[in-house]
Coordinates of C-alpha atoms in Angstrom, one line a residue:
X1 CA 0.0 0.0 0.0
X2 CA 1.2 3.2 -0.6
X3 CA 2.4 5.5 2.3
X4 CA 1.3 8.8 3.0
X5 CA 2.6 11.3 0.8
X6 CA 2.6 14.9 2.7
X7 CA 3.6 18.6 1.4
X8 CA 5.1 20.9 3.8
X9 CA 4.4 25.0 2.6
X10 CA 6.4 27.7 4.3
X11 CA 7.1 31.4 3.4
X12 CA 10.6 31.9 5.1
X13 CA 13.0 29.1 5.7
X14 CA 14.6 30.7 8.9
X15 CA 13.9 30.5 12.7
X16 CA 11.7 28.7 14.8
X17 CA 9.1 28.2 12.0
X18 CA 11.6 26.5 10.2
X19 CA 13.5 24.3 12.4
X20 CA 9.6 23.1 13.1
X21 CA 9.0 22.1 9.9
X22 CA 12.7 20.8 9.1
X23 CA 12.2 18.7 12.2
X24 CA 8.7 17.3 11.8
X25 CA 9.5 16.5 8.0
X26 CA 12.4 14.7 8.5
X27 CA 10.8 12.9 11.7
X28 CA 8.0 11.6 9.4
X29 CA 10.5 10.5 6.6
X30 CA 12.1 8.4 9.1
X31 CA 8.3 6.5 9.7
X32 CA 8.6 5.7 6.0
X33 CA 6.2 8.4 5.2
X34 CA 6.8 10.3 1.6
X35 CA 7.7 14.3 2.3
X36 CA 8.5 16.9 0.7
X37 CA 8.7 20.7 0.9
X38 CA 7.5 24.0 -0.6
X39 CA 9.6 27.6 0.7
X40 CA 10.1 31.0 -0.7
X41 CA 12.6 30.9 -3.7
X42 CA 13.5 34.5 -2.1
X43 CA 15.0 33.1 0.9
X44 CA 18.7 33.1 -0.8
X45 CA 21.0 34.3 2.3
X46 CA 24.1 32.0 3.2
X47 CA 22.6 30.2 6.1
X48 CA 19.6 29.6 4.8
X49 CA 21.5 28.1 1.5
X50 CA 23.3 25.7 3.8
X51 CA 19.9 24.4 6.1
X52 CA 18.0 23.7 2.7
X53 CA 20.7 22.1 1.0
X54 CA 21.1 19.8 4.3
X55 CA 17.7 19.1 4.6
X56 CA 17.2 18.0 0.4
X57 CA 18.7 15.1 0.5
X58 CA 16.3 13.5 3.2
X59 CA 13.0 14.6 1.7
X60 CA 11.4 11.5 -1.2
X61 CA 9.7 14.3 -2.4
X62 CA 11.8 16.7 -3.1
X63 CA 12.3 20.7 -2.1
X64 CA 10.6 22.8 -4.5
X65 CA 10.6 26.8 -4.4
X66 CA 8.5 29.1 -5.6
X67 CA 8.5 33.3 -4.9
X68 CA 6.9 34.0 -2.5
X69 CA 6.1 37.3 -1.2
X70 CA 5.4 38.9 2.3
X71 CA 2.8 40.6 1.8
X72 CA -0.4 40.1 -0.6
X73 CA 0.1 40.3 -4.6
X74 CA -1.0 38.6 -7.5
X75 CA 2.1 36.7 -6.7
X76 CA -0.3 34.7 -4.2
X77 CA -2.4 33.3 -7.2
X78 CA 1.0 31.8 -8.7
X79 CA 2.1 30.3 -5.8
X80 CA -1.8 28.9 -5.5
X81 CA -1.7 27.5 -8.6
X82 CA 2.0 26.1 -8.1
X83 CA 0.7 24.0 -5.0
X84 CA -1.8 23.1 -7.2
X85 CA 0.0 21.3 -9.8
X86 CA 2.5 19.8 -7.1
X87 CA -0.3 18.3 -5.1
X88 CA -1.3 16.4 -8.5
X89 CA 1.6 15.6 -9.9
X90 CA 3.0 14.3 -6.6
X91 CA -0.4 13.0 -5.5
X92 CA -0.3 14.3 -2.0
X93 CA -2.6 13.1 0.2
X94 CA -2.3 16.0 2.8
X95 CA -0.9 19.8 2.3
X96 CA 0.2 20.9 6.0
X97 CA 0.7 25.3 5.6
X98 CA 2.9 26.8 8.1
X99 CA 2.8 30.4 8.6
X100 CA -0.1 32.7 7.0
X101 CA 1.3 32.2 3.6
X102 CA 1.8 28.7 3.8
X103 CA -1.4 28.5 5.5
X104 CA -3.4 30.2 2.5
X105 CA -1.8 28.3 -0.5
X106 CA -2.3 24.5 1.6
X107 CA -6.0 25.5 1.8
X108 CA -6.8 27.3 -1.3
X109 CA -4.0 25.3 -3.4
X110 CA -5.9 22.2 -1.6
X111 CA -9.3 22.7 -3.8
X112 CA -9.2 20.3 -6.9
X113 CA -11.2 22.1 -9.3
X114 CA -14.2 20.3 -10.7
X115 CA -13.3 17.7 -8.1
X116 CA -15.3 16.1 -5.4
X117 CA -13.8 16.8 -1.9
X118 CA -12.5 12.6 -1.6
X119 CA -10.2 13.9 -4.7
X120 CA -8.9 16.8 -3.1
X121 CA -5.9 16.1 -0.3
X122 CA -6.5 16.7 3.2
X123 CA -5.5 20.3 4.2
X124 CA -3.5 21.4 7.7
X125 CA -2.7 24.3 9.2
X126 CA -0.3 25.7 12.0
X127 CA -0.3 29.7 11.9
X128 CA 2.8 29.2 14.4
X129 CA 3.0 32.5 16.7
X130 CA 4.0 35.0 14.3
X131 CA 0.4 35.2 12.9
X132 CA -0.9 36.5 16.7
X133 CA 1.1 39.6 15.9
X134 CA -2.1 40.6 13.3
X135 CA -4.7 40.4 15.8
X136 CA -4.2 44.1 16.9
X137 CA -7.3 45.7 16.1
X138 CA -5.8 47.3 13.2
X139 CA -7.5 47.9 9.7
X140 CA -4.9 45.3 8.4
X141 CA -5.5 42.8 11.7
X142 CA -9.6 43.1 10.7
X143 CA -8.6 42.3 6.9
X144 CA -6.4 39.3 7.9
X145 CA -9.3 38.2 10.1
X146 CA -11.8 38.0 7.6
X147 CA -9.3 36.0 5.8
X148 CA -9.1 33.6 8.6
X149 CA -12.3 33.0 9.1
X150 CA -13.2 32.1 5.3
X151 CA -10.2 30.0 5.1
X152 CA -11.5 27.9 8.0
X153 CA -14.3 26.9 5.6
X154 CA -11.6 25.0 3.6
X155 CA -9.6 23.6 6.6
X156 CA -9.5 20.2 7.6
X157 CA -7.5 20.7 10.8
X158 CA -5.6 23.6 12.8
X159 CA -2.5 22.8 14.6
X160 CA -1.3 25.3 17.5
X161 CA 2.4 24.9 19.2
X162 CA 0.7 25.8 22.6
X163 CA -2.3 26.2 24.4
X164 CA -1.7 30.2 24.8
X165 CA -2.0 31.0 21.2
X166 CA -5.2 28.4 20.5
X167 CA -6.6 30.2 23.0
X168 CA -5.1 33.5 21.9
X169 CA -6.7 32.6 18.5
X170 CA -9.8 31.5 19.3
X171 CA -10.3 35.5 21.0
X172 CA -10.7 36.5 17.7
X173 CA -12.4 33.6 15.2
X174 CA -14.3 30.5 16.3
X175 CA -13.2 27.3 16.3
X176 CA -16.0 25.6 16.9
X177 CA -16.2 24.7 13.6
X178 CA -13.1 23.1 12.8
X179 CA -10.9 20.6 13.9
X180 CA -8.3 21.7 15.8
X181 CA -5.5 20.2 18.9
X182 CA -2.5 21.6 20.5
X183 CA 0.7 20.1 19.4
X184 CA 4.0 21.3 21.3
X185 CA 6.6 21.6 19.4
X186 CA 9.2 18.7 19.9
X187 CA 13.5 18.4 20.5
X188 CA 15.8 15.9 19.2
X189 CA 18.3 14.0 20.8
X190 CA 21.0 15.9 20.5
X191 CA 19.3 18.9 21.5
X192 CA 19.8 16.9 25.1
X193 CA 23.6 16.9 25.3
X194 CA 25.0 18.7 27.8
X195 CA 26.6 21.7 27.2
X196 CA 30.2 22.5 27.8
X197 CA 30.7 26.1 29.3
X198 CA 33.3 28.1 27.9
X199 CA 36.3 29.4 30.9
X200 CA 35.7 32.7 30.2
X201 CA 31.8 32.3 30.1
X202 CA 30.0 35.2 31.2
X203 CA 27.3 35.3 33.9
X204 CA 24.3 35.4 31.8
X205 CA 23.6 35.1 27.7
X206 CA 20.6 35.9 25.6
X207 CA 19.8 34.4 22.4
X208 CA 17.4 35.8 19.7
X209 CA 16.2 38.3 17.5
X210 CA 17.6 42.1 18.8
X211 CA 14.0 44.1 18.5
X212 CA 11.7 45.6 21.3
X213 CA 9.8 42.6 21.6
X214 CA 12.3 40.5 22.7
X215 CA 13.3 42.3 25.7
X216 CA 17.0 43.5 25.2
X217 CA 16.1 46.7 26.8
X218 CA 14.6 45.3 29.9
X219 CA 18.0 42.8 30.4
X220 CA 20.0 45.9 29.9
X221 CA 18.2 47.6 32.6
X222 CA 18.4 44.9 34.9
X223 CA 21.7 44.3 34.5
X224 CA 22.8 48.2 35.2
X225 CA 20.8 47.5 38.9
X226 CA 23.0 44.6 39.7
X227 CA 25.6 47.5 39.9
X228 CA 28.8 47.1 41.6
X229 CA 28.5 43.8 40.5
X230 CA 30.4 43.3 38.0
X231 CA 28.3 40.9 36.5
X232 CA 28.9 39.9 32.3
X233 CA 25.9 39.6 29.6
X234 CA 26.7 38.5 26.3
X235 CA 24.4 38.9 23.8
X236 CA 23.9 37.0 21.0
X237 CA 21.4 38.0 18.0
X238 CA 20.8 40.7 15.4
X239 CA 18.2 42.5 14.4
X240 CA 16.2 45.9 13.6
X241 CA 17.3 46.9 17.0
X242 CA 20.7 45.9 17.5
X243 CA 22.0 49.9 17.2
X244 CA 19.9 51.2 19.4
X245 CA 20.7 48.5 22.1
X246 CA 24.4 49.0 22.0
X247 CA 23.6 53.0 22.2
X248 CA 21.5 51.9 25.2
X249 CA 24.4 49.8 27.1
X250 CA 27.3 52.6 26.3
X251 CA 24.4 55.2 28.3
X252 CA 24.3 53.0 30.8
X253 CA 28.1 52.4 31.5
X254 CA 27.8 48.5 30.6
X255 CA 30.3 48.9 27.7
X256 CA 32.7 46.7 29.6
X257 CA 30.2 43.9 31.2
X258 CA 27.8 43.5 27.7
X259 CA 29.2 42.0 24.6
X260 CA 27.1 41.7 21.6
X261 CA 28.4 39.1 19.1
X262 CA 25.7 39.0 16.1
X263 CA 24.0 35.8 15.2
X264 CA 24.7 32.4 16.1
X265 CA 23.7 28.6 16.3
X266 CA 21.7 28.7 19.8
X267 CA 24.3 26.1 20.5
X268 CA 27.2 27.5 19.9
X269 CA 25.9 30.6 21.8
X270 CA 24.8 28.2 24.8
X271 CA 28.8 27.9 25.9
X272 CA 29.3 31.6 26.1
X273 CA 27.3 32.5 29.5
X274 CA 26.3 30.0 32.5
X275 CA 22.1 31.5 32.9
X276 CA 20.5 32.1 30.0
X277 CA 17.9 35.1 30.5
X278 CA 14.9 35.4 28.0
X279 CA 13.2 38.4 28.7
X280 CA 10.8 38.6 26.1
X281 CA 7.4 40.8 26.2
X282 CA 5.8 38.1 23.9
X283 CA 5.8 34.3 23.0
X284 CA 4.3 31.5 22.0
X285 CA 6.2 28.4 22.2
X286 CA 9.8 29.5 21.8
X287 CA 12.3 27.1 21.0
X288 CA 15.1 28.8 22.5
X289 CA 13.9 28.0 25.9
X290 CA 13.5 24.1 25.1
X291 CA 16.7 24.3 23.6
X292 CA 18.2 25.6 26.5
X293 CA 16.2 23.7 29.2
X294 CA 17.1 20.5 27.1
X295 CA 20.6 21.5 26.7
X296 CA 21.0 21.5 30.9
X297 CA 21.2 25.9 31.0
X298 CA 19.7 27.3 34.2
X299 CA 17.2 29.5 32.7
X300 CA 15.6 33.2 33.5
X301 CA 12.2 33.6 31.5
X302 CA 9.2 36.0 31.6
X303 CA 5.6 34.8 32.0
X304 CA 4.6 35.3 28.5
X305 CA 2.6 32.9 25.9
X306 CA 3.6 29.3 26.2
X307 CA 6.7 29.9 28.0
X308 CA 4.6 28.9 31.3
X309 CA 3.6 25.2 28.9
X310 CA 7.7 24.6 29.2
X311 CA 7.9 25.0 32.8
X312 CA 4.9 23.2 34.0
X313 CA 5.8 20.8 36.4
X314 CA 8.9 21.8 37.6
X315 CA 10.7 24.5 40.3
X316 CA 11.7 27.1 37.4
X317 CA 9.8 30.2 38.0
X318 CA 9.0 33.2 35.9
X319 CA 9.3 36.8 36.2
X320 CA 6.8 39.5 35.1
X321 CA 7.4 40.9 31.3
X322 CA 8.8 44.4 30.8
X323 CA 9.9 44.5 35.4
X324 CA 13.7 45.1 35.4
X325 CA 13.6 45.2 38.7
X326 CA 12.0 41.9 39.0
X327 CA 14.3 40.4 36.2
X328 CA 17.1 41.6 38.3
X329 CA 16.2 40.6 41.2
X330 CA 16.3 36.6 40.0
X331 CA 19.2 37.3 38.0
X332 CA 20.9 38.3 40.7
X333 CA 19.3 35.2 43.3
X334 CA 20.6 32.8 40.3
X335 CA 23.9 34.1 40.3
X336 CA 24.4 34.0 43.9
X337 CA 23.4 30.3 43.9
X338 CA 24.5 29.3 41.1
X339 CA 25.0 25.3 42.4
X340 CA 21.0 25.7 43.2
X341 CA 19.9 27.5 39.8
X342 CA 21.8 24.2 38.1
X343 CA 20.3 22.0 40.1
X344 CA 16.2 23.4 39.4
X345 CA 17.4 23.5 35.8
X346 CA 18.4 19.8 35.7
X347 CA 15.0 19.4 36.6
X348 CA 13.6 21.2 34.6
X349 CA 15.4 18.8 31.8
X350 CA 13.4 16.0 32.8
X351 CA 10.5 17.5 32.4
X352 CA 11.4 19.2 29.0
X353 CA 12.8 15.6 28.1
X354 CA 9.8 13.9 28.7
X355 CA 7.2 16.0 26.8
X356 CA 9.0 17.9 24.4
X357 CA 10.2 15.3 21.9
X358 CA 10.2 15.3 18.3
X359 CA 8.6 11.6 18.1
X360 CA 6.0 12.4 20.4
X361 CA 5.1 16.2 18.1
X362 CA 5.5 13.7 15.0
X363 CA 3.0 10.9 16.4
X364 CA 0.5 13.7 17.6
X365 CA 0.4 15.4 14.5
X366 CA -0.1 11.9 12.2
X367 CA -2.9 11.0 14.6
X368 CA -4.6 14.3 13.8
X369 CA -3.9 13.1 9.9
X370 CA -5.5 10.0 10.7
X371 CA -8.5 11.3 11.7
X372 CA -9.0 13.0 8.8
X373 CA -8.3 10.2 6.4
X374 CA -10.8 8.2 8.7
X375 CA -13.3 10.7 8.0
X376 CA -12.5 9.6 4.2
X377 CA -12.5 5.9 4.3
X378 CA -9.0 6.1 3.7
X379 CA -6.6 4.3 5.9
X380 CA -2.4 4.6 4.7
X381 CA 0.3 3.4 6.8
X382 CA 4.1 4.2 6.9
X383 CA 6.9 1.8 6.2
X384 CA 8.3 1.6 9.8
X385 CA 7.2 -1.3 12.2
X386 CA 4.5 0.3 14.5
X387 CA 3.5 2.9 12.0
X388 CA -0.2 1.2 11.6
X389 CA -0.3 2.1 15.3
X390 CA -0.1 5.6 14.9
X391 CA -3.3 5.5 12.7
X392 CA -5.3 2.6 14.2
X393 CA -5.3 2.8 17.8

């Protein structure tokens, strides 16, 4: 019997949203399940050259491209009609959309024309946090909310990363009409190693984007109220912001304690301090912190989105978004006991390690598949032993 052949459709090949699909593709491949790709033939920088070209090989259906704009254009109907014509000519049983753009060309290139809906292939979507951001009330949010709720019409199934941005969602358009589950986002093996801490490792390290909502400003802030300490940040990131950060550490006198090295594999940047500090004024299910929870870092997060989702059921606590004096406060606490803020973070592993995998976000996401193929009469396994499990049982 044939397996079940998927088509995974993002805009941007780069960050979280990319590592998610990356991840849950090439976890599926290895269930003997046929996968390929669709991504923005824009996306041409370096790094993103070098993750596509690494991730090619593994994928039976190939990685197709196809320009793709950011915001609405004529350009849209293309890239329609180009899922279209994949989804026959590879005879894909289910279109999963990532991201708004991914999301509209899975649904709308999803409907076979002339075609009964047994024809057509199942249709998925996971706006991933990023699409939150246009729920502001704005002229442009209420346009991209109409869009929403139409596209639901043609939806088999919605797949959120955390139970803070279904429910976020759901705010602004029903879901009673449509299928839809929380799926966390998942960690590989290696993303468990233990890091190795560098000897001249600062005190604390953040890793992401440098722009307002991340929080740079706030961790800049806190650290100047640690003063006399002489307490080290290195920051690790670039971004829209990155000027006006720097300008803010020189003001502040931290020119000496704060180093800003540009971007960086998370790993990599893991070695440089012994805490990492997230002080982001919004979320949804970042990987950073499962990165760094998996990878054994004491770790210093607000209390925004999902981030509370990735320490439930442990002793790691979080601290109020956009309070420097808070975030100082349990930077300093974390620094002073340092043996104690390694010991909560080991624990905090476990817990990571024992929800947060990339088989379990694989085997949750196929069961969602299943249903919908059920609802179909159709019933496709994958080649690996146990596979039949994942769509029976």
């Amino acid at each position: 019997m044939q397996s079940l052949r998927i088509l995974h459709i993002l805009r941007a090949p780069v960050g979280g949203l990319f590592r998610h699909v990356r991840d849950l593709a090439l976890e599926q491949v290895k269930w003997g399940l046929e996968v390929g790709v669709l991504f923005d033939a824009n996306s041409s920088d370096g790094l993103t050259s070098q993750r596509l070209s690494a991730l090619e090989p593994h994928l039976p259906l190939g990685l197709h491209s196809a320009g793709m704009g950011r915001a609405p254009g004529l350009g849209d109907l293309r890239c329609i009609a180009e899922t279209r014509r994949l989804s026959r000519e590879l005879q894909i049983d289910v279109l999963h959309g990532h991201g708004a753009k991914g999301g509209l060309y899975a649904r709308l290139g999803g409907i076979a024309p002339g075609g009964g809906k047994t024809q057509q292939p199942l249709r998925f979507y996971t706006p991933h946090g990023g699409s939150l951001h246009y729920f502001d009330g704005s002229v442009k949010g209420a346009v991209f909310r109409s869009a929403e709720e139409n596209l639901l019409r043609v939806t088999d199934g919605l797949i959120f990363e955390s139970a803070f941005a279904r429910d976020a969602f759901q705010k602004v358009i029903s879901l009673d009409d449509v299928s839809n589950r929380v799926i966390h986002n998942g960690l590989t093996h290696a993303d468990f190693e233990m890091r190795t801490l560098r000897d001249d490792a600062a005190e604390f390290v953040f890793v992401g984007e440098l722009r307002h909502l991340k929080g740079v400003d706030v961790l800049l802030n806190a650290l100047h109220r640690l003063s006399p300490i002489s307490a080290r940040a290195v920051i690790v990131g670039d971004g829209p912001d990155a000027a006006e950060f720097r300008a803010q550490a020189n003001r502040l006198g931290l020119g000496a304690r704060v180093k800003f090295t540009g971007a960086m594999p998370a790993r990599e940047a893991f070695s440089l301090g012994k805490i990492l500090v997230m002080p982001s004024r919004a979320e949804s299910l970042p990987y950073v912190a499962l990165e760094a929870a998996a990878a054994g870092l004491p770790l210093i997060a607000t209390k925004v989105g999902g981030v509370a989702e990735i320490v439930e059921g442990s002793d790691t606590r979080l601290v109020p978004a956009g309070d420097d004096v808070a975030l100082s406060c349990a930077m300093a606490h974390a620094a002073d006991d340092y043996l104690a803020a390694n010991q909560r973070a080991g624990r905090l592993r476990e817990v990571v390690g024992g929800r947060f995998t990339t088989e379990r976000m694989m085997k949750s996401v196929l069961e969602f598949y299943r249903d919908g193929l059920l609802q179909r009469n159709q019933v496709v396994f994958g080649d690996k032993p146990g596979a039949e499990n994942i769509y029976l049982n």
